[in-house]
């Protein structure tokens, strides 16, 4: 089978396709013929070896997968064979076949392509968990999404619109802002311009935004927190800018505002059942056409290294997906 392997930590652009024997489904496992793999910023950090958890070498990158079950191991029901499934695993998705514990597989919702499914679980579950469970977003509220044209940001736009919010999408380039607008944002903001808070106020007026969805960190977080309306909530989702910002706590007091950590992965490890209602709601929204998870572009396996490099170099737009037949 064709596969991409990380043999040494380093720049993702150096990854290349190689041939390896197919895995076999062991006891309790299912063998999945991979149709698509979703990639995120964390996958690129795994390849560099700079994520907080290091994957032992060698490993196959790619943590989100969608495809069809082609065989099952001992103790797994035969009727799983042929089912369309999606799953999360911290490695292994950039390969034509992947053996996974059958218990980790989720059915792909009706009407969803394998490409959309591969990019769905992490970004959309994080968005709904963040906005609803952690942020208590209500219809009619105004949400500012930082890094809005990234994979996590685009899902937040889609979910927030489904919840009836007004969405301001902040991104660094005209292309990224156009992509966020096309994905459903009501307004866009160039947050690279100096004093972008004035531009935000011109867009939405006082008293400010009700929620900030922040997967970026760095120099953007404090001005975003300062842009909250009284009673606002700032959702800490990630640090794609690299630097972990610090916040003067008097701002929280003055605004009666909350800083809320959003760790969807930690939440489902601690409480696996918590994800069931989130997935049910998301699947219903996919089925009735409320959500739009189709990726803007699907890349062939040979491009996976370049796609991961683009994530690190801030060049990626939307959720990058690898299609095994693209
Ligand atoms: N909390 C959770 O449960 C959870 C779940 C999934 C992911 N995450 C985290 O969310 C973050 C975003 O992930 P993603 O997959 O959406 O990444 P992504 O597609 O690369 O998007 C991140 C965005 O951050 C902005 N950015 C600002 N400075 C950057 C820099 N120096 N390098 C790269 N990007 C920069 C970019 O937008 P502009 O160019 O417009 O500024 C980029 O579009 C990551 O930190 C990831 O670990 C958290």
GROMACS .gro file of C-alpha atoms and ligand atoms in nm:
model
  374
    1UNK     CA    1   0.000   0.000   0.000
    2UNK     CA    2   0.103   0.365  -0.044
    3UNK     CA    3   0.186   0.542   0.278
    4UNK     CA    4   0.366   0.850   0.412
    5UNK     CA    5   0.605   0.783   0.699
    6UNK     CA    6   0.785   1.021   0.931
    7UNK     CA    7   1.124   0.858   0.998
    8UNK     CA    8   1.297   1.162   1.154
    9UNK     CA    9   1.145   1.473   1.313
   10UNK     CA   10   1.180   1.764   1.071
   11UNK     CA   11   1.009   1.978   0.811
   12UNK     CA   12   0.690   1.817   0.673
   13UNK     CA   13   0.784   1.921   0.316
   14UNK     CA   14   1.046   1.641   0.318
   15UNK     CA   15   0.785   1.365   0.361
   16UNK     CA   16   0.747   1.133   0.060
   17UNK     CA   17   0.520   0.848  -0.047
   18UNK     CA   18   0.659   0.497   0.002
   19UNK     CA   19   0.531   0.139  -0.026
   20UNK     CA   20   0.464  -0.076   0.280
   21UNK     CA   21   0.285  -0.405   0.346
   22UNK     CA   22  -0.084  -0.371   0.435
   23UNK     CA   23  -0.174  -0.409   0.804
   24UNK     CA   24  -0.398  -0.693   0.922
   25UNK     CA   25  -0.694  -0.642   1.157
   26UNK     CA   26  -0.600  -0.790   1.496
   27UNK     CA   27  -0.843  -0.898   1.770
   28UNK     CA   28  -1.104  -0.626   1.828
   29UNK     CA   29  -0.989  -0.431   1.521
   30UNK     CA   30  -1.133  -0.334   1.184
   31UNK     CA   31  -0.929  -0.277   0.868
   32UNK     CA   32  -1.032   0.048   0.699
   33UNK     CA   33  -0.969   0.124   0.332
   34UNK     CA   34  -0.885   0.492   0.373
   35UNK     CA   35  -1.065   0.721   0.129
   36UNK     CA   36  -0.969   1.054   0.285
   37UNK     CA   37  -0.753   1.193   0.566
   38UNK     CA   38  -0.805   1.527   0.739
   39UNK     CA   39  -0.498   1.724   0.847
   40UNK     CA   40  -0.459   1.988   1.116
   41UNK     CA   41  -0.192   2.209   1.267
   42UNK     CA   42  -0.121   1.947   1.534
   43UNK     CA   43  -0.029   1.684   1.268
   44UNK     CA   44   0.237   1.923   1.136
   45UNK     CA   45   0.375   1.975   1.489
   46UNK     CA   46   0.391   1.594   1.537
   47UNK     CA   47   0.614   1.573   1.226
   48UNK     CA   48   0.841   1.850   1.353
   49UNK     CA   49   0.850   1.681   1.694
   50UNK     CA   50   0.755   2.007   1.863
   51UNK     CA   51   0.407   1.916   1.996
   52UNK     CA   52   0.375   1.876   2.374
   53UNK     CA   53   0.348   1.497   2.316
   54UNK     CA   54   0.614   1.341   2.087
   55UNK     CA   55   0.508   1.044   1.873
   56UNK     CA   56   0.777   0.769   1.873
   57UNK     CA   57   0.956   0.729   1.536
   58UNK     CA   58   0.884   0.605   1.279
   59UNK     CA   59   0.513   0.687   1.248
   60UNK     CA   60   0.253   0.752   0.981
   61UNK     CA   61   0.113   1.105   1.030
   62UNK     CA   62  -0.254   1.196   1.002
   63UNK     CA   63  -0.507   1.181   1.284
   64UNK     CA   64  -0.845   1.197   1.110
   65UNK     CA   65  -0.966   0.930   0.874
   66UNK     CA   66  -1.271   0.834   0.668
   67UNK     CA   67  -1.325   0.525   0.455
   68UNK     CA   68  -1.487   0.182   0.437
   69UNK     CA   69  -1.434  -0.126   0.653
   70UNK     CA   70  -1.286  -0.407   0.438
   71UNK     CA   71  -1.208  -0.673   0.702
   72UNK     CA   72  -1.252  -0.734   1.074
   73UNK     CA   73  -1.042  -0.917   1.332
   74UNK     CA   74  -1.144  -1.173   1.592
   75UNK     CA   75  -1.432  -1.066   1.815
   76UNK     CA   76  -1.569  -0.798   1.577
   77UNK     CA   77  -1.911  -0.840   1.412
   78UNK     CA   78  -1.884  -0.937   1.041
   79UNK     CA   79  -2.162  -0.696   0.946
   80UNK     CA   80  -1.920  -0.406   1.000
   81UNK     CA   81  -1.757  -0.497   0.669
   82UNK     CA   82  -1.871  -0.255   0.397
   83UNK     CA   83  -1.977   0.023   0.641
   84UNK     CA   84  -1.868   0.384   0.577
   85UNK     CA   85  -1.683   0.501   0.888
   86UNK     CA   86  -1.481   0.787   1.028
   87UNK     CA   87  -1.240   0.786   1.320
   88UNK     CA   88  -0.975   0.971   1.516
   89UNK     CA   89  -0.634   0.830   1.593
   90UNK     CA   90  -0.327   1.038   1.671
   91UNK     CA   91  -0.144   0.881   1.372
   92UNK     CA   92  -0.188   0.650   1.072
   93UNK     CA   93  -0.433   0.828   0.842
   94UNK     CA   94  -0.186   0.898   0.556
   95UNK     CA   95  -0.197   0.536   0.434
   96UNK     CA   96  -0.425   0.341   0.204
   97UNK     CA   97  -0.517   0.094   0.480
   98UNK     CA   98  -0.537   0.144   0.857
   99UNK     CA   99  -0.624  -0.109   1.129
  100UNK     CA  100  -0.813   0.055   1.419
  101UNK     CA  101  -0.998  -0.067   1.728
  102UNK     CA  102  -1.355  -0.124   1.604
  103UNK     CA  103  -1.487   0.063   1.909
  104UNK     CA  104  -1.329   0.385   1.777
  105UNK     CA  105  -1.525   0.385   1.450
  106UNK     CA  106  -1.820   0.618   1.399
  107UNK     CA  107  -2.069   0.594   1.112
  108UNK     CA  108  -2.037   0.868   0.851
  109UNK     CA  109  -2.361   1.072   0.862
  110UNK     CA  110  -2.594   1.039   0.562
  111UNK     CA  111  -2.530   1.291   0.283
  112UNK     CA  112  -2.166   1.337   0.389
  113UNK     CA  113  -1.875   1.256   0.155
  114UNK     CA  114  -1.564   1.076   0.284
  115UNK     CA  115  -1.368   1.398   0.220
  116UNK     CA  116  -1.603   1.604   0.440
  117UNK     CA  117  -1.609   1.330   0.707
  118UNK     CA  118  -1.228   1.319   0.723
  119UNK     CA  119  -1.213   1.686   0.814
  120UNK     CA  120  -1.515   1.690   1.040
  121UNK     CA  121  -1.473   1.529   1.381
  122UNK     CA  122  -1.203   1.744   1.546
  123UNK     CA  123  -1.292   2.085   1.410
  124UNK     CA  124  -1.673   2.054   1.430
  125UNK     CA  125  -1.688   1.879   1.770
  126UNK     CA  126  -1.446   2.139   1.908
  127UNK     CA  127  -1.664   2.417   1.765
  128UNK     CA  128  -1.990   2.287   1.913
  129UNK     CA  129  -1.828   2.193   2.246
  130UNK     CA  130  -1.659   2.533   2.261
  131UNK     CA  131  -1.948   2.751   2.152
  132UNK     CA  132  -2.235   2.567   2.323
  133UNK     CA  133  -2.096   2.379   2.625
  134UNK     CA  134  -1.818   2.621   2.721
  135UNK     CA  135  -1.933   2.952   2.571
  136UNK     CA  136  -2.313   2.929   2.612
  137UNK     CA  137  -2.355   3.106   2.277
  138UNK     CA  138  -2.711   3.225   2.222
  139UNK     CA  139  -2.891   3.312   1.898
  140UNK     CA  140  -2.846   3.680   1.814
  141UNK     CA  141  -2.513   3.713   1.997
  142UNK     CA  142  -2.203   3.841   1.818
  143UNK     CA  143  -1.900   3.613   1.789
  144UNK     CA  144  -1.548   3.712   1.684
  145UNK     CA  145  -1.354   3.419   1.533
  146UNK     CA  146  -0.974   3.461   1.520
  147UNK     CA  147  -0.782   3.268   1.253
  148UNK     CA  148  -1.123   3.232   1.092
  149UNK     CA  149  -1.001   3.084   0.763
  150UNK     CA  150  -0.814   2.797   0.933
  151UNK     CA  151  -0.968   2.451   0.971
  152UNK     CA  152  -1.082   2.513   1.329
  153UNK     CA  153  -1.197   2.869   1.251
  154UNK     CA  154  -1.406   2.771   0.947
  155UNK     CA  155  -1.590   2.505   1.150
  156UNK     CA  156  -1.660   2.765   1.422
  157UNK     CA  157  -1.816   2.996   1.162
  158UNK     CA  158  -2.038   2.716   1.032
  159UNK     CA  159  -2.153   2.599   1.377
  160UNK     CA  160  -2.206   2.954   1.507
  161UNK     CA  161  -2.428   3.036   1.208
  162UNK     CA  162  -2.624   2.714   1.274
  163UNK     CA  163  -2.675   2.843   1.633
  164UNK     CA  164  -2.806   3.177   1.505
  165UNK     CA  165  -2.508   3.398   1.595
  166UNK     CA  166  -2.371   3.700   1.408
  167UNK     CA  167  -2.015   3.614   1.306
  168UNK     CA  168  -1.718   3.845   1.252
  169UNK     CA  169  -1.431   3.653   1.089
  170UNK     CA  170  -1.078   3.784   1.155
  171UNK     CA  171  -0.805   3.673   0.914
  172UNK     CA  172  -0.475   3.801   0.780
  173UNK     CA  173  -0.517   3.816   0.400
  174UNK     CA  174  -0.789   3.918   0.152
  175UNK     CA  175  -0.802   3.555   0.022
  176UNK     CA  176  -0.857   3.419   0.372
  177UNK     CA  177  -1.124   3.680   0.449
  178UNK     CA  178  -1.304   3.600   0.121
  179UNK     CA  179  -1.299   3.228   0.210
  180UNK     CA  180  -1.445   3.300   0.556
  181UNK     CA  181  -1.720   3.513   0.399
  182UNK     CA  182  -1.798   3.237   0.148
  183UNK     CA  183  -1.824   2.994   0.440
  184UNK     CA  184  -2.099   3.198   0.603
  185UNK     CA  185  -1.936   3.476   0.810
  186UNK     CA  186  -2.144   3.794   0.823
  187UNK     CA  187  -1.845   4.031   0.830
  188UNK     CA  188  -1.469   4.011   0.805
  189UNK     CA  189  -1.190   4.191   0.984
  190UNK     CA  190  -0.826   4.241   0.887
  191UNK     CA  191  -0.660   4.178   1.225
  192UNK     CA  192  -0.312   4.241   1.091
  193UNK     CA  193  -0.382   4.615   1.063
  194UNK     CA  194  -0.262   4.820   1.362
  195UNK     CA  195  -0.538   4.903   1.608
  196UNK     CA  196  -0.784   4.662   1.448
  197UNK     CA  197  -1.015   4.711   1.746
  198UNK     CA  198  -1.128   5.045   1.597
  199UNK     CA  199  -1.216   4.867   1.271
  200UNK     CA  200  -1.410   4.608   1.474
  201UNK     CA  201  -1.601   4.881   1.656
  202UNK     CA  202  -1.686   5.043   1.323
  203UNK     CA  203  -1.829   4.709   1.209
  204UNK     CA  204  -2.038   4.613   1.512
  205UNK     CA  205  -2.060   4.924   1.730
  206UNK     CA  206  -2.051   4.927   2.110
  207UNK     CA  207  -2.046   4.755   2.356
  208UNK     CA  208  -1.844   4.487   2.175
  209UNK     CA  209  -1.857   4.117   2.098
  210UNK     CA  210  -2.027   3.860   2.321
  211UNK     CA  211  -1.781   3.580   2.247
  212UNK     CA  212  -1.430   3.537   2.110
  213UNK     CA  213  -1.327   3.200   1.958
  214UNK     CA  214  -0.947   3.202   1.978
  215UNK     CA  215  -0.740   2.921   1.818
  216UNK     CA  216  -0.449   3.164   1.752
  217UNK     CA  217  -0.317   3.322   2.073
  218UNK     CA  218  -0.002   3.536   2.036
  219UNK     CA  219  -0.051   3.911   2.004
  220UNK     CA  220  -0.418   3.876   1.903
  221UNK     CA  221  -0.567   3.748   2.228
  222UNK     CA  222  -0.540   4.053   2.453
  223UNK     CA  223  -0.695   4.301   2.206
  224UNK     CA  224  -0.969   4.045   2.139
  225UNK     CA  225  -1.039   4.012   2.513
  226UNK     CA  226  -1.048   4.393   2.539
  227UNK     CA  227  -1.312   4.392   2.262
  228UNK     CA  228  -1.559   4.186   2.470
  229UNK     CA  229  -1.886   4.340   2.583
  230UNK     CA  230  -1.957   4.325   2.958
  231UNK     CA  231  -2.036   3.963   3.049
  232UNK     CA  232  -1.849   3.838   2.742
  233UNK     CA  233  -1.666   3.505   2.712
  234UNK     CA  234  -1.323   3.447   2.555
  235UNK     CA  235  -1.275   3.085   2.445
  236UNK     CA  236  -0.910   2.968   2.455
  237UNK     CA  237  -0.889   2.705   2.179
  238UNK     CA  238  -0.527   2.698   2.062
  239UNK     CA  239  -0.200   2.881   2.000
  240UNK     CA  240  -0.133   2.861   1.625
  241UNK     CA  241   0.066   3.186   1.650
  242UNK     CA  242   0.319   2.998   1.864
  243UNK     CA  243   0.331   3.235   2.158
  244UNK     CA  244   0.111   3.177   2.463
  245UNK     CA  245  -0.026   3.519   2.559
  246UNK     CA  246  -0.063   3.663   2.908
  247UNK     CA  247  -0.364   3.865   3.019
  248UNK     CA  248  -0.393   4.140   3.284
  249UNK     CA  249  -0.664   3.993   3.507
  250UNK     CA  250  -0.815   4.332   3.587
  251UNK     CA  251  -0.965   4.319   3.237
  252UNK     CA  252  -1.179   4.022   3.339
  253UNK     CA  253  -1.297   4.209   3.647
  254UNK     CA  254  -1.370   4.534   3.461
  255UNK     CA  255  -1.568   4.352   3.192
  256UNK     CA  256  -1.730   4.093   3.421
  257UNK     CA  257  -1.590   3.865   3.152
  258UNK     CA  258  -1.482   3.500   3.151
  259UNK     CA  259  -1.176   3.331   3.007
  260UNK     CA  260  -1.275   2.973   2.928
  261UNK     CA  261  -1.043   2.689   2.824
  262UNK     CA  262  -1.177   2.468   2.545
  263UNK     CA  263  -1.007   2.127   2.544
  264UNK     CA  264  -1.243   1.901   2.352
  265UNK     CA  265  -0.991   1.616   2.340
  266UNK     CA  266  -0.939   1.632   2.718
  267UNK     CA  267  -1.314   1.643   2.776
  268UNK     CA  268  -1.390   1.328   2.575
  269UNK     CA  269  -1.095   1.139   2.729
  270UNK     CA  270  -1.231   1.223   3.075
  271UNK     CA  271  -1.594   1.168   2.982
  272UNK     CA  272  -1.631   0.974   2.651
  273UNK     CA  273  -2.012   0.984   2.662
  274UNK     CA  274  -2.008   1.365   2.652
  275UNK     CA  275  -1.940   1.351   2.279
  276UNK     CA  276  -2.252   1.150   2.189
  277UNK     CA  277  -2.501   1.442   2.209
  278UNK     CA  278  -2.252   1.669   2.028
  279UNK     CA  279  -2.212   1.420   1.740
  280UNK     CA  280  -2.590   1.360   1.728
  281UNK     CA  281  -2.661   1.733   1.692
  282UNK     CA  282  -2.387   1.778   1.432
  283UNK     CA  283  -2.505   1.473   1.231
  284UNK     CA  284  -2.862   1.608   1.231
  285UNK     CA  285  -2.736   1.944   1.106
  286UNK     CA  286  -2.537   1.771   0.831
  287UNK     CA  287  -2.841   1.561   0.733
  288UNK     CA  288  -3.070   1.864   0.700
  289UNK     CA  289  -2.809   2.073   0.516
  290UNK     CA  290  -2.753   2.326   0.799
  291UNK     CA  291  -2.376   2.264   0.807
  292UNK     CA  292  -2.132   2.288   0.517
  293UNK     CA  293  -1.832   2.066   0.597
  294UNK     CA  294  -1.726   1.993   0.236
  295UNK     CA  295  -1.357   2.092   0.207
  296UNK     CA  296  -1.271   2.364  -0.044
  297UNK     CA  297  -0.984   2.157  -0.182
  298UNK     CA  298  -0.881   1.791  -0.173
  299UNK     CA  299  -0.512   1.709  -0.229
  300UNK     CA  300  -0.344   1.385  -0.346
  301UNK     CA  301  -0.130   1.182  -0.105
  302UNK     CA  302   0.194   1.304  -0.271
  303UNK     CA  303   0.106   1.660  -0.160
  304UNK     CA  304   0.055   1.574   0.209
  305UNK     CA  305   0.399   1.702   0.314
  306UNK     CA  306   0.348   2.033   0.132
  307UNK     CA  307  -0.001   2.068   0.282
  308UNK     CA  308   0.137   2.017   0.635
  309UNK     CA  309   0.415   2.268   0.564
  310UNK     CA  310   0.155   2.524   0.450
  311UNK     CA  311  -0.022   2.487   0.787
  312UNK     CA  312   0.302   2.573   0.968
  313UNK     CA  313   0.373   2.864   0.734
  314UNK     CA  314   0.026   3.016   0.768
  315UNK     CA  315  -0.055   2.958   0.399
  316UNK     CA  316  -0.340   2.708   0.438
  317UNK     CA  317  -0.703   2.805   0.380
  318UNK     CA  318  -0.986   2.592   0.520
  319UNK     CA  319  -0.956   2.236   0.646
  320UNK     CA  320  -0.695   2.051   0.437
  321UNK     CA  321  -0.803   1.703   0.327
  322UNK     CA  322  -0.606   1.433   0.144
  323UNK     CA  323  -0.808   1.216  -0.096
  324UNK     CA  324  -0.658   0.873  -0.165
  325UNK     CA  325  -0.788   0.881  -0.524
  326UNK     CA  326  -0.741   1.258  -0.580
  327LIG     N1  327  -0.885   2.308   2.196
  327LIG     C1  328  -0.912   2.207   2.117
  327LIG     O1  329  -0.986   2.114   2.153
  327LIG     C2  330  -0.851   2.207   1.978
  327LIG     C3  331  -0.896   2.119   1.879
  327LIG     C4  332  -0.838   2.125   1.753
  327LIG     C5  333  -0.737   2.217   1.727
  327LIG     N2  334  -0.693   2.301   1.826
  327LIG     C6  335  -0.589   2.401   1.801
  327LIG     O2  336  -0.642   2.502   1.717
  327LIG     C7  337  -0.534   2.569   1.650
  327LIG     C8  338  -0.569   2.588   1.503
  327LIG     O3  339  -0.571   2.463   1.437
  327LIG     P1  340  -0.609   2.455   1.281
  327LIG     O4  341  -0.597   2.312   1.244
  327LIG     O5  342  -0.732   2.532   1.253
  327LIG     O6  343  -0.488   2.534   1.217
  327LIG     P2  344  -0.487   2.626   1.085
  327LIG     O7  345  -0.582   2.569   0.985
  327LIG     O8  346  -0.345   2.640   1.049
  327LIG     O9  347  -0.544   2.767   1.134
  327LIG     C9  348  -0.477   2.844   1.229
  327LIG    C10  349  -0.485   2.991   1.191
  327LIG    O10  350  -0.404   3.063   1.285
  327LIG    C11  351  -0.358   3.183   1.224
  327LIG     N3  352  -0.219   3.210   1.257
  327LIG    C12  353  -0.172   3.323   1.316
  327LIG     N4  354  -0.041   3.319   1.332
  327LIG    C13  355   0.001   3.200   1.281
  327LIG    C14  356   0.129   3.139   1.267
  327LIG     N5  357   0.240   3.200   1.311
  327LIG     N6  358   0.137   3.018   1.209
  327LIG    C15  359   0.025   2.953   1.167
  327LIG     N7  360  -0.101   3.007   1.177
  327LIG    C16  361  -0.111   3.130   1.234
  327LIG    C17  362  -0.375   3.165   1.073
  327LIG    O11  363  -0.475   3.261   1.033
  327LIG     P3  364  -0.434   3.408   0.983
  327LIG    O12  365  -0.324   3.393   0.882
  327LIG    O13  366  -0.559   3.459   0.927
  327LIG    O14  367  -0.387   3.481   1.107
  327LIG    C18  368  -0.430   3.023   1.054
  327LIG    O15  369  -0.530   3.019   0.955
  327LIG    C19  370  -0.409   2.483   1.675
  327LIG    O16  371  -0.331   2.548   1.774
  327LIG    C20  372  -0.465   2.352   1.727
  327LIG    O17  373  -0.373   2.288   1.814
  327LIG    C21  374  -0.749   2.296   1.950
   0.00000   0.00000   0.00000
